[in-house]
JSON list of C-alpha atoms in Angstrom, two decimals:
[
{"chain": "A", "resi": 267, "resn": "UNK", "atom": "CA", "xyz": [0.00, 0.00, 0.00]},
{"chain": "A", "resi": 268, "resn": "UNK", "atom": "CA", "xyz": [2.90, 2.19, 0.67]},
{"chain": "A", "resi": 269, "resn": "UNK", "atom": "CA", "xyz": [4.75, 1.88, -3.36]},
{"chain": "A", "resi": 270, "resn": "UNK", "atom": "CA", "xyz": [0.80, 2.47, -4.48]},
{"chain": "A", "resi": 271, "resn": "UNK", "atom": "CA", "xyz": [0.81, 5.80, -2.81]},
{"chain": "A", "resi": 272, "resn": "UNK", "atom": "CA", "xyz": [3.86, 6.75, -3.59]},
{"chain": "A", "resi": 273, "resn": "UNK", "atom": "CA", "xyz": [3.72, 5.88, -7.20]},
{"chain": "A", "resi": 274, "resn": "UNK", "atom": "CA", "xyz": [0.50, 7.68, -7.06]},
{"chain": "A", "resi": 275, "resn": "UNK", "atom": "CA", "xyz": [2.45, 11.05, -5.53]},
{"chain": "A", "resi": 276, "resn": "UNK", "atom": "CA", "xyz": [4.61, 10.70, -7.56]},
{"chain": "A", "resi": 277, "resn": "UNK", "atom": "CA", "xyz": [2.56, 10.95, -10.43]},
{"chain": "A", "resi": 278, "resn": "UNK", "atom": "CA", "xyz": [0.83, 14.42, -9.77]},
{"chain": "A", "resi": 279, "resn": "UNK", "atom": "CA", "xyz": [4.43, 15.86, -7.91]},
{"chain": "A", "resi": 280, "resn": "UNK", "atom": "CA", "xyz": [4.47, 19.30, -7.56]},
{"chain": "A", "resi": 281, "resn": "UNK", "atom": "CA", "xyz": [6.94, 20.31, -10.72]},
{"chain": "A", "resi": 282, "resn": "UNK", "atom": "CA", "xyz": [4.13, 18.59, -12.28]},
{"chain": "A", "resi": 283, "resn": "UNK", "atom": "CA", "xyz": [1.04, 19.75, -10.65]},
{"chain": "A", "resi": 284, "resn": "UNK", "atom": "CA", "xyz": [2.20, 23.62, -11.29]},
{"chain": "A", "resi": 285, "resn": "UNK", "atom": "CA", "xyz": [3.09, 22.95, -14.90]},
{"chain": "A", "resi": 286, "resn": "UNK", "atom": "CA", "xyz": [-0.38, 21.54, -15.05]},
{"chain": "A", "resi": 287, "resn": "UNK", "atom": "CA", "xyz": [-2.07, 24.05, -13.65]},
{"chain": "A", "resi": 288, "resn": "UNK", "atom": "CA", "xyz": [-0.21, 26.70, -15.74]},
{"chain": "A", "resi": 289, "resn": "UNK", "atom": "CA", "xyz": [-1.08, 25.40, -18.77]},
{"chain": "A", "resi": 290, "resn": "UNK", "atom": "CA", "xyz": [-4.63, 25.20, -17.92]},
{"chain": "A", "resi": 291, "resn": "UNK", "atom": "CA", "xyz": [-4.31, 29.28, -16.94]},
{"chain": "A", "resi": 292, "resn": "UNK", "atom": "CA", "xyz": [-2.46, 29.52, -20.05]},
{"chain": "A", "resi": 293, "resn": "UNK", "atom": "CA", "xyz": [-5.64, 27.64, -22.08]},
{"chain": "A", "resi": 294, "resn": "UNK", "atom": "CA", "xyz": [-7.55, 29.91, -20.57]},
{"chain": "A", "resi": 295, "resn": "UNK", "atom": "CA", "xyz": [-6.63, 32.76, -21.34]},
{"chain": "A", "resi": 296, "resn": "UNK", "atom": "CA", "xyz": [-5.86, 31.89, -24.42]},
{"chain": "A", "resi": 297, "resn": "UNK", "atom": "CA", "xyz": [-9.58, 31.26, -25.23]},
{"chain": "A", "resi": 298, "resn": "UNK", "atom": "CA", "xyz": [-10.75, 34.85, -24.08]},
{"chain": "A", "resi": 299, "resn": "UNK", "atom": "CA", "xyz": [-9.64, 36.34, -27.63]},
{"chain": "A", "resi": 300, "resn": "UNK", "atom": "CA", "xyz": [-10.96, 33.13, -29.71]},
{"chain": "A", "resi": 301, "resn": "UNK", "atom": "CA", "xyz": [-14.35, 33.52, -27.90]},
{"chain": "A", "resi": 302, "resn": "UNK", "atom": "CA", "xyz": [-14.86, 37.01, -29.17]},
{"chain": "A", "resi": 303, "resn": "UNK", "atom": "CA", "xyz": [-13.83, 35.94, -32.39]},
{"chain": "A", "resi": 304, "resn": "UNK", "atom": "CA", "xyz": [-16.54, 33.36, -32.18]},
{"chain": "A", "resi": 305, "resn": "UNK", "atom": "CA", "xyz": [-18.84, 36.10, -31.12]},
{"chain": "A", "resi": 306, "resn": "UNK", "atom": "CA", "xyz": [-18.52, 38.79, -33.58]},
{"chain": "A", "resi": 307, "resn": "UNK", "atom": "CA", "xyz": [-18.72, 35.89, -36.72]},
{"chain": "A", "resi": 308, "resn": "UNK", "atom": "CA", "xyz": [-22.01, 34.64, -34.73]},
{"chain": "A", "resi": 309, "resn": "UNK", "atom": "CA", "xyz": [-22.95, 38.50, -34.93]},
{"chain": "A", "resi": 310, "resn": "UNK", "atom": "CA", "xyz": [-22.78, 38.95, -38.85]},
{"chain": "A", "resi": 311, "resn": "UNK", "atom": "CA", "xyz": [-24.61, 35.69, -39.19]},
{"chain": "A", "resi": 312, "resn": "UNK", "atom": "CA", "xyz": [-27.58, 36.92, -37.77]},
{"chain": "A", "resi": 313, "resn": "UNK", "atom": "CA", "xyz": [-27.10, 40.02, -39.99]},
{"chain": "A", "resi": 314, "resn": "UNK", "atom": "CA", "xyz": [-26.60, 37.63, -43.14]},
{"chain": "A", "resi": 315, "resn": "UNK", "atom": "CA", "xyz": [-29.73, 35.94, -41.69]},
{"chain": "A", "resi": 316, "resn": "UNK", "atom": "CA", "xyz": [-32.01, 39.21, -41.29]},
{"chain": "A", "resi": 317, "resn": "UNK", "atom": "CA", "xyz": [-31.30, 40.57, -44.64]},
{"chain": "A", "resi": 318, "resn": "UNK", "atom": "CA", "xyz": [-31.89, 37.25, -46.38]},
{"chain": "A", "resi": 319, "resn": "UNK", "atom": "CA", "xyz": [-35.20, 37.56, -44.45]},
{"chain": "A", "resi": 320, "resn": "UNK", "atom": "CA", "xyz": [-35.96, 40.44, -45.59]},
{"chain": "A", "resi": 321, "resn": "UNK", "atom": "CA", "xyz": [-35.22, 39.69, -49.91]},
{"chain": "A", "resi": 322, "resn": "UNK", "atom": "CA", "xyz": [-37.44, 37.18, -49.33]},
{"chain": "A", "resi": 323, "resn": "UNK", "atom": "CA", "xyz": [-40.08, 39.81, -49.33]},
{"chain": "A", "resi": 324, "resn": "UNK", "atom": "CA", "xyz": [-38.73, 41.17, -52.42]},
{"chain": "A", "resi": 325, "resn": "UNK", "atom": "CA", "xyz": [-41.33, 40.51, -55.21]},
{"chain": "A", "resi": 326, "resn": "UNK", "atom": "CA", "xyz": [-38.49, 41.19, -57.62]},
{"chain": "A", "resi": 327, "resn": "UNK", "atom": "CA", "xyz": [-36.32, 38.41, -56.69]},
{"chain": "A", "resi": 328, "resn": "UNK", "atom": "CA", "xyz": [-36.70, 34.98, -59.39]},
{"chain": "A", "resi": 329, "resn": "UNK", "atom": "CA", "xyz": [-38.41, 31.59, -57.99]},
{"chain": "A", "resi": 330, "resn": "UNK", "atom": "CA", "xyz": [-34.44, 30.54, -57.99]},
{"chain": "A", "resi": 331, "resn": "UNK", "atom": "CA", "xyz": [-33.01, 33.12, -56.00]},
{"chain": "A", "resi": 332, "resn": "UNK", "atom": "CA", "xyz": [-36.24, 32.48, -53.62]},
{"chain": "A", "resi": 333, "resn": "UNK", "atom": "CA", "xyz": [-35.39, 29.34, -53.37]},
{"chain": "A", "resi": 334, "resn": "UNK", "atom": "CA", "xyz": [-31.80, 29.11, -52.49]},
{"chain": "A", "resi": 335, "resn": "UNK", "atom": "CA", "xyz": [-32.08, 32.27, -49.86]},
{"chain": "A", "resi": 336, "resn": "UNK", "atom": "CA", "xyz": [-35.14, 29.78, -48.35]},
{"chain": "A", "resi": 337, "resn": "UNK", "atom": "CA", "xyz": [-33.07, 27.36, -47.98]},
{"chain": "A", "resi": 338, "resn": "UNK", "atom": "CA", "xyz": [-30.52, 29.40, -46.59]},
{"chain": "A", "resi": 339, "resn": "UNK", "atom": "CA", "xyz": [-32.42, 30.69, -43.74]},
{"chain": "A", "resi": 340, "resn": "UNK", "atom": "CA", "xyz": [-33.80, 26.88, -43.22]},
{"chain": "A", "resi": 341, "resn": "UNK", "atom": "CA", "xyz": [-30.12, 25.54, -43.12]},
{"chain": "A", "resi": 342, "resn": "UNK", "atom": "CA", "xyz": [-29.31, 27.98, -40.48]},
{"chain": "A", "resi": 343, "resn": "UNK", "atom": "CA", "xyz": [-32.34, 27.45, -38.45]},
{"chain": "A", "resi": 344, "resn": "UNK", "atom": "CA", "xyz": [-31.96, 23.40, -38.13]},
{"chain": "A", "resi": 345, "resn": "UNK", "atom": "CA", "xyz": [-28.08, 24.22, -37.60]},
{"chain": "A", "resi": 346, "resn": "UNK", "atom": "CA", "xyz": [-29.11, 26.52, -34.45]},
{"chain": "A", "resi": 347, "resn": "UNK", "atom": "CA", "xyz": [-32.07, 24.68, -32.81]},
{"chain": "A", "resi": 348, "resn": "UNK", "atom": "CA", "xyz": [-30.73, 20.97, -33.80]},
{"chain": "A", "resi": 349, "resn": "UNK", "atom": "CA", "xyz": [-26.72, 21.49, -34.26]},
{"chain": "A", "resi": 350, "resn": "UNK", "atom": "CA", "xyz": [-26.77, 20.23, -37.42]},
{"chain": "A", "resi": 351, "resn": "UNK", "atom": "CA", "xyz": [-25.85, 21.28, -41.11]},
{"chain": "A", "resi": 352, "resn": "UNK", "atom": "CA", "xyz": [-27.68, 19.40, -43.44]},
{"chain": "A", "resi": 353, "resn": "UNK", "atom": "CA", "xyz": [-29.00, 20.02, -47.01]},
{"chain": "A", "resi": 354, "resn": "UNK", "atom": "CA", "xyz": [-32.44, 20.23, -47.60]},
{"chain": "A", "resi": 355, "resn": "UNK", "atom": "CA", "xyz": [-32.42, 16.44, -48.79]},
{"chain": "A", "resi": 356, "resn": "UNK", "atom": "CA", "xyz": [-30.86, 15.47, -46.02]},
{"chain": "A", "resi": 357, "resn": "UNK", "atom": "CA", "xyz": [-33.38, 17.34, -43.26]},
{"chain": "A", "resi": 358, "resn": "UNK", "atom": "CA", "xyz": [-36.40, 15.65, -44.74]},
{"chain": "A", "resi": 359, "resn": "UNK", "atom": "CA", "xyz": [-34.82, 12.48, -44.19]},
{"chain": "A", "resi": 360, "resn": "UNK", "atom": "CA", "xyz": [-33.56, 13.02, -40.70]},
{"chain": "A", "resi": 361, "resn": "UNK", "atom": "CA", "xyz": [-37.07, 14.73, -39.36]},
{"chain": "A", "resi": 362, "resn": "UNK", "atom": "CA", "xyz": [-38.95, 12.20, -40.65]},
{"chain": "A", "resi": 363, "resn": "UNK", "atom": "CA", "xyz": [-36.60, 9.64, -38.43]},
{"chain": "A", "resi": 364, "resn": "UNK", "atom": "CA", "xyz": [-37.29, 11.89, -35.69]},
{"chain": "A", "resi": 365, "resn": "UNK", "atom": "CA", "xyz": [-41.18, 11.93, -35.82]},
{"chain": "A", "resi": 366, "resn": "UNK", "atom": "CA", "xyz": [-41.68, 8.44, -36.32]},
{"chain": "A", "resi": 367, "resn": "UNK", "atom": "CA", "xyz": [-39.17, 7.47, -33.63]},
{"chain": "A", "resi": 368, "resn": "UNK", "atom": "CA", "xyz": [-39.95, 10.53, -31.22]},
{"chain": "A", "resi": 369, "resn": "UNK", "atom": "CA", "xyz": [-40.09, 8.31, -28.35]},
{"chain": "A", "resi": 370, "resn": "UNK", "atom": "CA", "xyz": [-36.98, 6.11, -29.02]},
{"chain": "A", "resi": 371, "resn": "UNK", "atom": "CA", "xyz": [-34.61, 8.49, -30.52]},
{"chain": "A", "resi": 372, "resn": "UNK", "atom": "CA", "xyz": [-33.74, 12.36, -29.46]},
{"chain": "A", "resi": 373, "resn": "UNK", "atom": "CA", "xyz": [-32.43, 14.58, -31.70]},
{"chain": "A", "resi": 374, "resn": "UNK", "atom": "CA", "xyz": [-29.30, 14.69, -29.47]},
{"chain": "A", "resi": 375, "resn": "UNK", "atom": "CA", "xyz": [-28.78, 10.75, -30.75]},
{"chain": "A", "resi": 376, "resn": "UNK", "atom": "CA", "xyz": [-29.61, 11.93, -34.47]},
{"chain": "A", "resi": 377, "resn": "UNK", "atom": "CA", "xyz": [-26.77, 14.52, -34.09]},
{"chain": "A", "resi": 378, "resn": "UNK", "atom": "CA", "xyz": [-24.38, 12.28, -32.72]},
{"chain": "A", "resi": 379, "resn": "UNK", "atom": "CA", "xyz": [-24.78, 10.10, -35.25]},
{"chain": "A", "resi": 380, "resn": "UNK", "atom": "CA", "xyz": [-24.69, 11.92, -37.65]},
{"chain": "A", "resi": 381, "resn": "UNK", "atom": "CA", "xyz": [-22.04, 14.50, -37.16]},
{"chain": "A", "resi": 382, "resn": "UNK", "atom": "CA", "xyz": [-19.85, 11.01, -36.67]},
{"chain": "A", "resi": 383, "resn": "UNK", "atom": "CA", "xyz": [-21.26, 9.65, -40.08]},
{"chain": "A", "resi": 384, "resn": "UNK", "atom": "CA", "xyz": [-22.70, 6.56, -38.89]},
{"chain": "A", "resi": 385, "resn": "UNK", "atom": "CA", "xyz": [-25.90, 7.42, -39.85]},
{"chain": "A", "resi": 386, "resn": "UNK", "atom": "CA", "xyz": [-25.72, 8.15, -43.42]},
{"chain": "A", "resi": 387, "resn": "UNK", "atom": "CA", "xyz": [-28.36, 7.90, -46.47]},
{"chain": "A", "resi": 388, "resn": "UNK", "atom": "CA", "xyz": [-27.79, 5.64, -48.73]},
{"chain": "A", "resi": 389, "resn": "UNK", "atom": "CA", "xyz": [-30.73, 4.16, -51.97]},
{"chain": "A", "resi": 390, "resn": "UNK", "atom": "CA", "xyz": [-32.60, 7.14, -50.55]},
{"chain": "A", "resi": 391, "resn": "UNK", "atom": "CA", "xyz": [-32.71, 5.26, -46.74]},
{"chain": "A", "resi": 392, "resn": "UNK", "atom": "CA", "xyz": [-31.14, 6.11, -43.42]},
{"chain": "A", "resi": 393, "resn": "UNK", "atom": "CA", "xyz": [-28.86, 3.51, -42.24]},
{"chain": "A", "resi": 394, "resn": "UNK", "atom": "CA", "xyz": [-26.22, 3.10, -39.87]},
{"chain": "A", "resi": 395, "resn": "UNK", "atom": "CA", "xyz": [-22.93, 1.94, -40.80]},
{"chain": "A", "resi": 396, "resn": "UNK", "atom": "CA", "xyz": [-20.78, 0.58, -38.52]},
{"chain": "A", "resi": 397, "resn": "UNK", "atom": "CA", "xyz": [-16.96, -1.32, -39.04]},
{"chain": "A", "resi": 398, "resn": "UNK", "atom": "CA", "xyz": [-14.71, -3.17, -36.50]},
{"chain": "A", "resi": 399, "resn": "UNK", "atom": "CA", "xyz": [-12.67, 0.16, -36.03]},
{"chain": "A", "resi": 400, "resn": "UNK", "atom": "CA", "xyz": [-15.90, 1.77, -34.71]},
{"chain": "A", "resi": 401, "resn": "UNK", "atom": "CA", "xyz": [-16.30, -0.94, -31.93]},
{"chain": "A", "resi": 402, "resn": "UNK", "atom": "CA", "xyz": [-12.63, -1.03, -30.91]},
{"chain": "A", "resi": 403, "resn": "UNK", "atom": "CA", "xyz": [-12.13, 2.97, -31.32]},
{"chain": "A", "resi": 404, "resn": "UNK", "atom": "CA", "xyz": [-15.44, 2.91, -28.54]},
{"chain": "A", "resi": 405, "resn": "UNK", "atom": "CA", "xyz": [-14.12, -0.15, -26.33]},
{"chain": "A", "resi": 406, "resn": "UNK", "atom": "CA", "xyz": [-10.54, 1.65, -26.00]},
{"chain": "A", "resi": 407, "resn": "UNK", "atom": "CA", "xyz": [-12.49, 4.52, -24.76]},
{"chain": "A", "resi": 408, "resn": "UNK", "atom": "CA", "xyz": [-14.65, 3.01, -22.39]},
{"chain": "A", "resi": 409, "resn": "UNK", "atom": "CA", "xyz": [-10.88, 1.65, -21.09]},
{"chain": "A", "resi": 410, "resn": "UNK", "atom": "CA", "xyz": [-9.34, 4.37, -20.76]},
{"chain": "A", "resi": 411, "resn": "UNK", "atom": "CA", "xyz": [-12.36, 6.26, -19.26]},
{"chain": "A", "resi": 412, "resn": "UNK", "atom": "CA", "xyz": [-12.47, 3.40, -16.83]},
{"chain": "A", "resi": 413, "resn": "UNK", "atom": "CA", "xyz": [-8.98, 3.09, -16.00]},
{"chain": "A", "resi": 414, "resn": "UNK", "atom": "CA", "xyz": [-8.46, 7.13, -15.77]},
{"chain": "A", "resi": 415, "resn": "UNK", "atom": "CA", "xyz": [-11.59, 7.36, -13.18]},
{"chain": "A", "resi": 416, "resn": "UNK", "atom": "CA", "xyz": [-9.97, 4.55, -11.06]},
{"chain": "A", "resi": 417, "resn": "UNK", "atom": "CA", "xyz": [-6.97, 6.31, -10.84]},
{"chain": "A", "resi": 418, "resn": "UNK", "atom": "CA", "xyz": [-8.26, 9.62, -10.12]},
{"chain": "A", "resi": 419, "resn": "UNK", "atom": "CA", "xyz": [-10.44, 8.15, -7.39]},
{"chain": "A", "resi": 420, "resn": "UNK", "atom": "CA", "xyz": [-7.18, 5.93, -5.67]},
{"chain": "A", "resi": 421, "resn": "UNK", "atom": "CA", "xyz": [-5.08, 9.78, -6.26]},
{"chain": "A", "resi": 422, "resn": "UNK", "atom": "CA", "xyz": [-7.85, 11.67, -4.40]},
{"chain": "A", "resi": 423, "resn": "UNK", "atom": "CA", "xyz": [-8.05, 8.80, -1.48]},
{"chain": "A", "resi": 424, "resn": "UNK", "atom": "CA", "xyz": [-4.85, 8.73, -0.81]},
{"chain": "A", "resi": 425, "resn": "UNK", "atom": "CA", "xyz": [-4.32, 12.66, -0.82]},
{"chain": "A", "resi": 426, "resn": "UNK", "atom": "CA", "xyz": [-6.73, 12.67, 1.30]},
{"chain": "A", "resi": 427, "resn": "UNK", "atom": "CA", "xyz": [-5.41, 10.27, 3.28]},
{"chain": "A", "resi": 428, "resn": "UNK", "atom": "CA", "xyz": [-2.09, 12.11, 3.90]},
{"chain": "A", "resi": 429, "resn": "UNK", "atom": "CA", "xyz": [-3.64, 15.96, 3.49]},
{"chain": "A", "resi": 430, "resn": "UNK", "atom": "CA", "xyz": [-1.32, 16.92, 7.01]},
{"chain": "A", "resi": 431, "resn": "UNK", "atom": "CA", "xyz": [2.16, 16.22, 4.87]},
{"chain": "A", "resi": 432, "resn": "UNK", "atom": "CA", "xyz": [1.04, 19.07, 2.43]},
{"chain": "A", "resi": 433, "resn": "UNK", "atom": "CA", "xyz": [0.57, 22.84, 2.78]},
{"chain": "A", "resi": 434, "resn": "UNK", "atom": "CA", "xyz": [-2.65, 24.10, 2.10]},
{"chain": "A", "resi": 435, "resn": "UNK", "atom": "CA", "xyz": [-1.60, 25.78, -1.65]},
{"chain": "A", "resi": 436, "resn": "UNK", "atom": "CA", "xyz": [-0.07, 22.44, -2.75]},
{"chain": "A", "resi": 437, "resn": "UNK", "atom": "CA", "xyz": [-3.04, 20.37, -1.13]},
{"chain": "A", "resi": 438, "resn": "UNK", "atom": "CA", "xyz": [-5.01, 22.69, -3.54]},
{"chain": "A", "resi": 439, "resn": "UNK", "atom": "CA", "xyz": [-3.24, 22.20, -6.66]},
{"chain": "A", "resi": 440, "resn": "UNK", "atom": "CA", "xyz": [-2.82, 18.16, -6.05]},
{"chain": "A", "resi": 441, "resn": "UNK", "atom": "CA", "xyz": [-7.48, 18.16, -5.42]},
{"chain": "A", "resi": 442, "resn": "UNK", "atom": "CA", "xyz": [-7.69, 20.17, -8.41]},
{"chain": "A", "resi": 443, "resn": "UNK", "atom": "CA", "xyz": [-5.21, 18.26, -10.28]},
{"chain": "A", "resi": 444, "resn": "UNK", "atom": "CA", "xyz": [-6.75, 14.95, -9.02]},
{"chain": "A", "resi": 445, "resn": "UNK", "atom": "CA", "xyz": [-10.68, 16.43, -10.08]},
{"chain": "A", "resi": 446, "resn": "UNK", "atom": "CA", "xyz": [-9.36, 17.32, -13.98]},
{"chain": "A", "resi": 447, "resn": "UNK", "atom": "CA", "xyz": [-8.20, 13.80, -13.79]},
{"chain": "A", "resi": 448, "resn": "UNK", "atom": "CA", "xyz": [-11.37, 12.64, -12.87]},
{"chain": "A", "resi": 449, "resn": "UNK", "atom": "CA", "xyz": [-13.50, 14.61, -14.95]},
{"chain": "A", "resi": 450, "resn": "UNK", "atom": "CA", "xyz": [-11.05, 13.70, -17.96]},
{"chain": "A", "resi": 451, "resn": "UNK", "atom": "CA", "xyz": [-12.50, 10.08, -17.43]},
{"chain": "A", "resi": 452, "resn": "UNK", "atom": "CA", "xyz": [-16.01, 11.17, -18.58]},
{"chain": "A", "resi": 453, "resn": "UNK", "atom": "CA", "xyz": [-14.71, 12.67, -21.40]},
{"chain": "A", "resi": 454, "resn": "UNK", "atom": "CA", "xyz": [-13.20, 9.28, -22.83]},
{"chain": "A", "resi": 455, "resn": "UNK", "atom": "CA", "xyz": [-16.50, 7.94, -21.92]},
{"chain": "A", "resi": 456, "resn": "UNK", "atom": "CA", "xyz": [-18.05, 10.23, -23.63]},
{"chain": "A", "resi": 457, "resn": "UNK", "atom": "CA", "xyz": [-16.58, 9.36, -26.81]},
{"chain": "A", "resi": 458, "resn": "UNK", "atom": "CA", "xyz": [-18.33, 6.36, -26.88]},
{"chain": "A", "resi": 459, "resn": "UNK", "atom": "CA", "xyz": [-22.05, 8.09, -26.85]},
{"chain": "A", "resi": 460, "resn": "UNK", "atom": "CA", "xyz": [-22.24, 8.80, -30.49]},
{"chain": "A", "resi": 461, "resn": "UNK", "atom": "CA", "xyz": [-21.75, 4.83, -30.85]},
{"chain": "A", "resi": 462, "resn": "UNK", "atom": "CA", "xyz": [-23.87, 3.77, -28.70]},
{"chain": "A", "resi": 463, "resn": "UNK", "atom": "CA", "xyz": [-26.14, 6.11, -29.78]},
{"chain": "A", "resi": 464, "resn": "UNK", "atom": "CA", "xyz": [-26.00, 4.82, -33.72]},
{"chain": "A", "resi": 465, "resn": "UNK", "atom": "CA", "xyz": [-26.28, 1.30, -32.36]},
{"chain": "A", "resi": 466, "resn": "UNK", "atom": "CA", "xyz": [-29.93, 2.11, -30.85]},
{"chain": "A", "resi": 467, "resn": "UNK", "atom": "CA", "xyz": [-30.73, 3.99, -34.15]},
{"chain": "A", "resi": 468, "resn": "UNK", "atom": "CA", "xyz": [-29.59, 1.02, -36.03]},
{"chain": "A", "resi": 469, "resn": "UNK", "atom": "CA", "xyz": [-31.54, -1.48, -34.16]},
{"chain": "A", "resi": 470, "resn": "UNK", "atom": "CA", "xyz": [-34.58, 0.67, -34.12]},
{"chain": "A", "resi": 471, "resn": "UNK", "atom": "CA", "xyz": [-33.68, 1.11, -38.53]},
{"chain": "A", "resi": 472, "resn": "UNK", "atom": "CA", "xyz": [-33.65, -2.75, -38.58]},
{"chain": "A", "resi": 473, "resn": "UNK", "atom": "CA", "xyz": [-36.69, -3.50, -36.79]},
{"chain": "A", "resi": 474, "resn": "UNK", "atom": "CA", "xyz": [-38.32, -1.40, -39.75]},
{"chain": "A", "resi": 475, "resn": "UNK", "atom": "CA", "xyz": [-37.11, -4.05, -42.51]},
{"chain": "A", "resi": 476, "resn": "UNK", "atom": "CA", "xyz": [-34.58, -1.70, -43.50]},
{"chain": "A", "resi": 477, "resn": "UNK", "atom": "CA", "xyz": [-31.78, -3.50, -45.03]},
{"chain": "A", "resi": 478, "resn": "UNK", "atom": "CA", "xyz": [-28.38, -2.71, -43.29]},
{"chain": "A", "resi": 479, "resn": "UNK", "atom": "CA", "xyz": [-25.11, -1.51, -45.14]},
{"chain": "A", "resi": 480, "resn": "UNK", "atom": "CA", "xyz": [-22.45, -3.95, -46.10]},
{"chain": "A", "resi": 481, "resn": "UNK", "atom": "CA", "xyz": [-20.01, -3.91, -43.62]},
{"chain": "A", "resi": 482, "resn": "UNK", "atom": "CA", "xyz": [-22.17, -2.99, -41.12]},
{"chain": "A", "resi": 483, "resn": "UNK", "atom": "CA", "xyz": [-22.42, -4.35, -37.33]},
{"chain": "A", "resi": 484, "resn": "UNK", "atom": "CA", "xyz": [-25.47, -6.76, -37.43]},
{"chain": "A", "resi": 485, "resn": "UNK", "atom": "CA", "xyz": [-28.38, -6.90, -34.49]},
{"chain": "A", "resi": 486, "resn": "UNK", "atom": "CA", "xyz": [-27.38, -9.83, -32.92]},
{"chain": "A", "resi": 487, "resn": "UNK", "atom": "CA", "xyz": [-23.75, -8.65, -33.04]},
{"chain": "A", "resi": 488, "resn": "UNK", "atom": "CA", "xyz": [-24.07, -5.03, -31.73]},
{"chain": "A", "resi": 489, "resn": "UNK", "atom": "CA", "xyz": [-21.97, -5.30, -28.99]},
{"chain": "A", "resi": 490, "resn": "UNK", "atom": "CA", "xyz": [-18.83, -6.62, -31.09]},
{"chain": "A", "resi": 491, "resn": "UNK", "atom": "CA", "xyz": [-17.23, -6.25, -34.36]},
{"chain": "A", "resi": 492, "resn": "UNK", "atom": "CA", "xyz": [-19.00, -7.50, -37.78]},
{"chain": "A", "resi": 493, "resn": "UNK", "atom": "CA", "xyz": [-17.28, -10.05, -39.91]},
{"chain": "A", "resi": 494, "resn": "UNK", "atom": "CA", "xyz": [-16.09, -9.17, -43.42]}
]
């Protein structure tokens, strides 16, 4: 028990805590000037937005011009309320998923999905399209996420367990050094949401009779990698 606490310590030492914690400072304030970056382009795309509202009332403007500054405004719109940019094809398709499945799916599954590419259109049908590297990409994170958490929970009990060996600014840094480890662990597992979340999608797509991909995890085999 001793070596595991002081291979722990030695771990998150203090050279290392500060340089931690200094790049973190660093990150952000880094981020302040990106931010207002992000800001003042979110600001002229409501200004793009508004005026392309306002052609639209233009009687002068042709049925084509209409129609690509209508489905301007509508690709912005489903971007802002659903986080996703899709073409007008592609909306149909994904709405209708949503409204027939509106109790098994959320559009925060649809987006995951999506945005990853494993739900795709293909012969004019949604389908999900899995491979082995999808299963092992979300099984390494689930690992890591697993074995990060563990060790961020033995760092933070054993910290705690010898708190009067520390002053009270390098107790600090070594909790909040111990807490961005844990907190890193449900960002690996996070990874794994947009899989899991194409594997319901999938199994609720297959229960319709739609025909799955080639290549493509079956039903019974959700949980592991598809044979080629």
């Amino acid at each position: 028990m001793v070596k595991l606490e002081e291979w722990i310590l030695g771990l998150s030492n203090p050279q290392g805590v500060w340089i931690f914690l200094a790049f973190l400072l660093g990150a952000i304030i880094m981020k302040k000037q990106p931010t207002q970056l992000l800001l003042q382009l979110q600001e002229r795309k409501m200004r793009d937005i508004a005026q392309a509202k306002e052609l639209l009332e233009c009687t002068a403007l042709s049925d084509e011009a209409h129609k690509l500054l209508k489905d301007y405004i509508e690709t912005y719109s489903f971007k802002k309320f659903y986080g996703i940019m899709t073409t007008s094809y592609e909306r149909k398709k994904l709405m209708v998923l949503a409204e027939t499945h509106e109790k098994e799916i959320t559009w925060v599954m649809i987006r995951r999905a999506f945005q990853n590419r494993y739900l795709v259109i293909e012969d004019d049908q949604l389908t999900v399209k899995l491979n082995r590297f999808d299963w092992a990409s979300s099984k390494a994170s689930s690992f890591f996420g697993f074995v990060v958490g563990i060790f961020s929970v033995l760092q933070l009990l054993v910290l705690s367990g010898s708190s009067q060996d520390y002053s009270l600014i390098e107790l600090t840094a070594r909790a909040i050094f111990a807490t961005s480890v844990f907190l890193s662990a449900f960002f690996f597992n996070s990874l794994t949401w947009p899989y899991k979340n194409a594997l319901v999608i999938k199994k609720i797509l297959e229960s319709e009779e739609v025909k799955p991909s080639k290549g493509t995890l079956s039903e019974a085999d959700g949980n592991s990698p598809s044979s080629h």
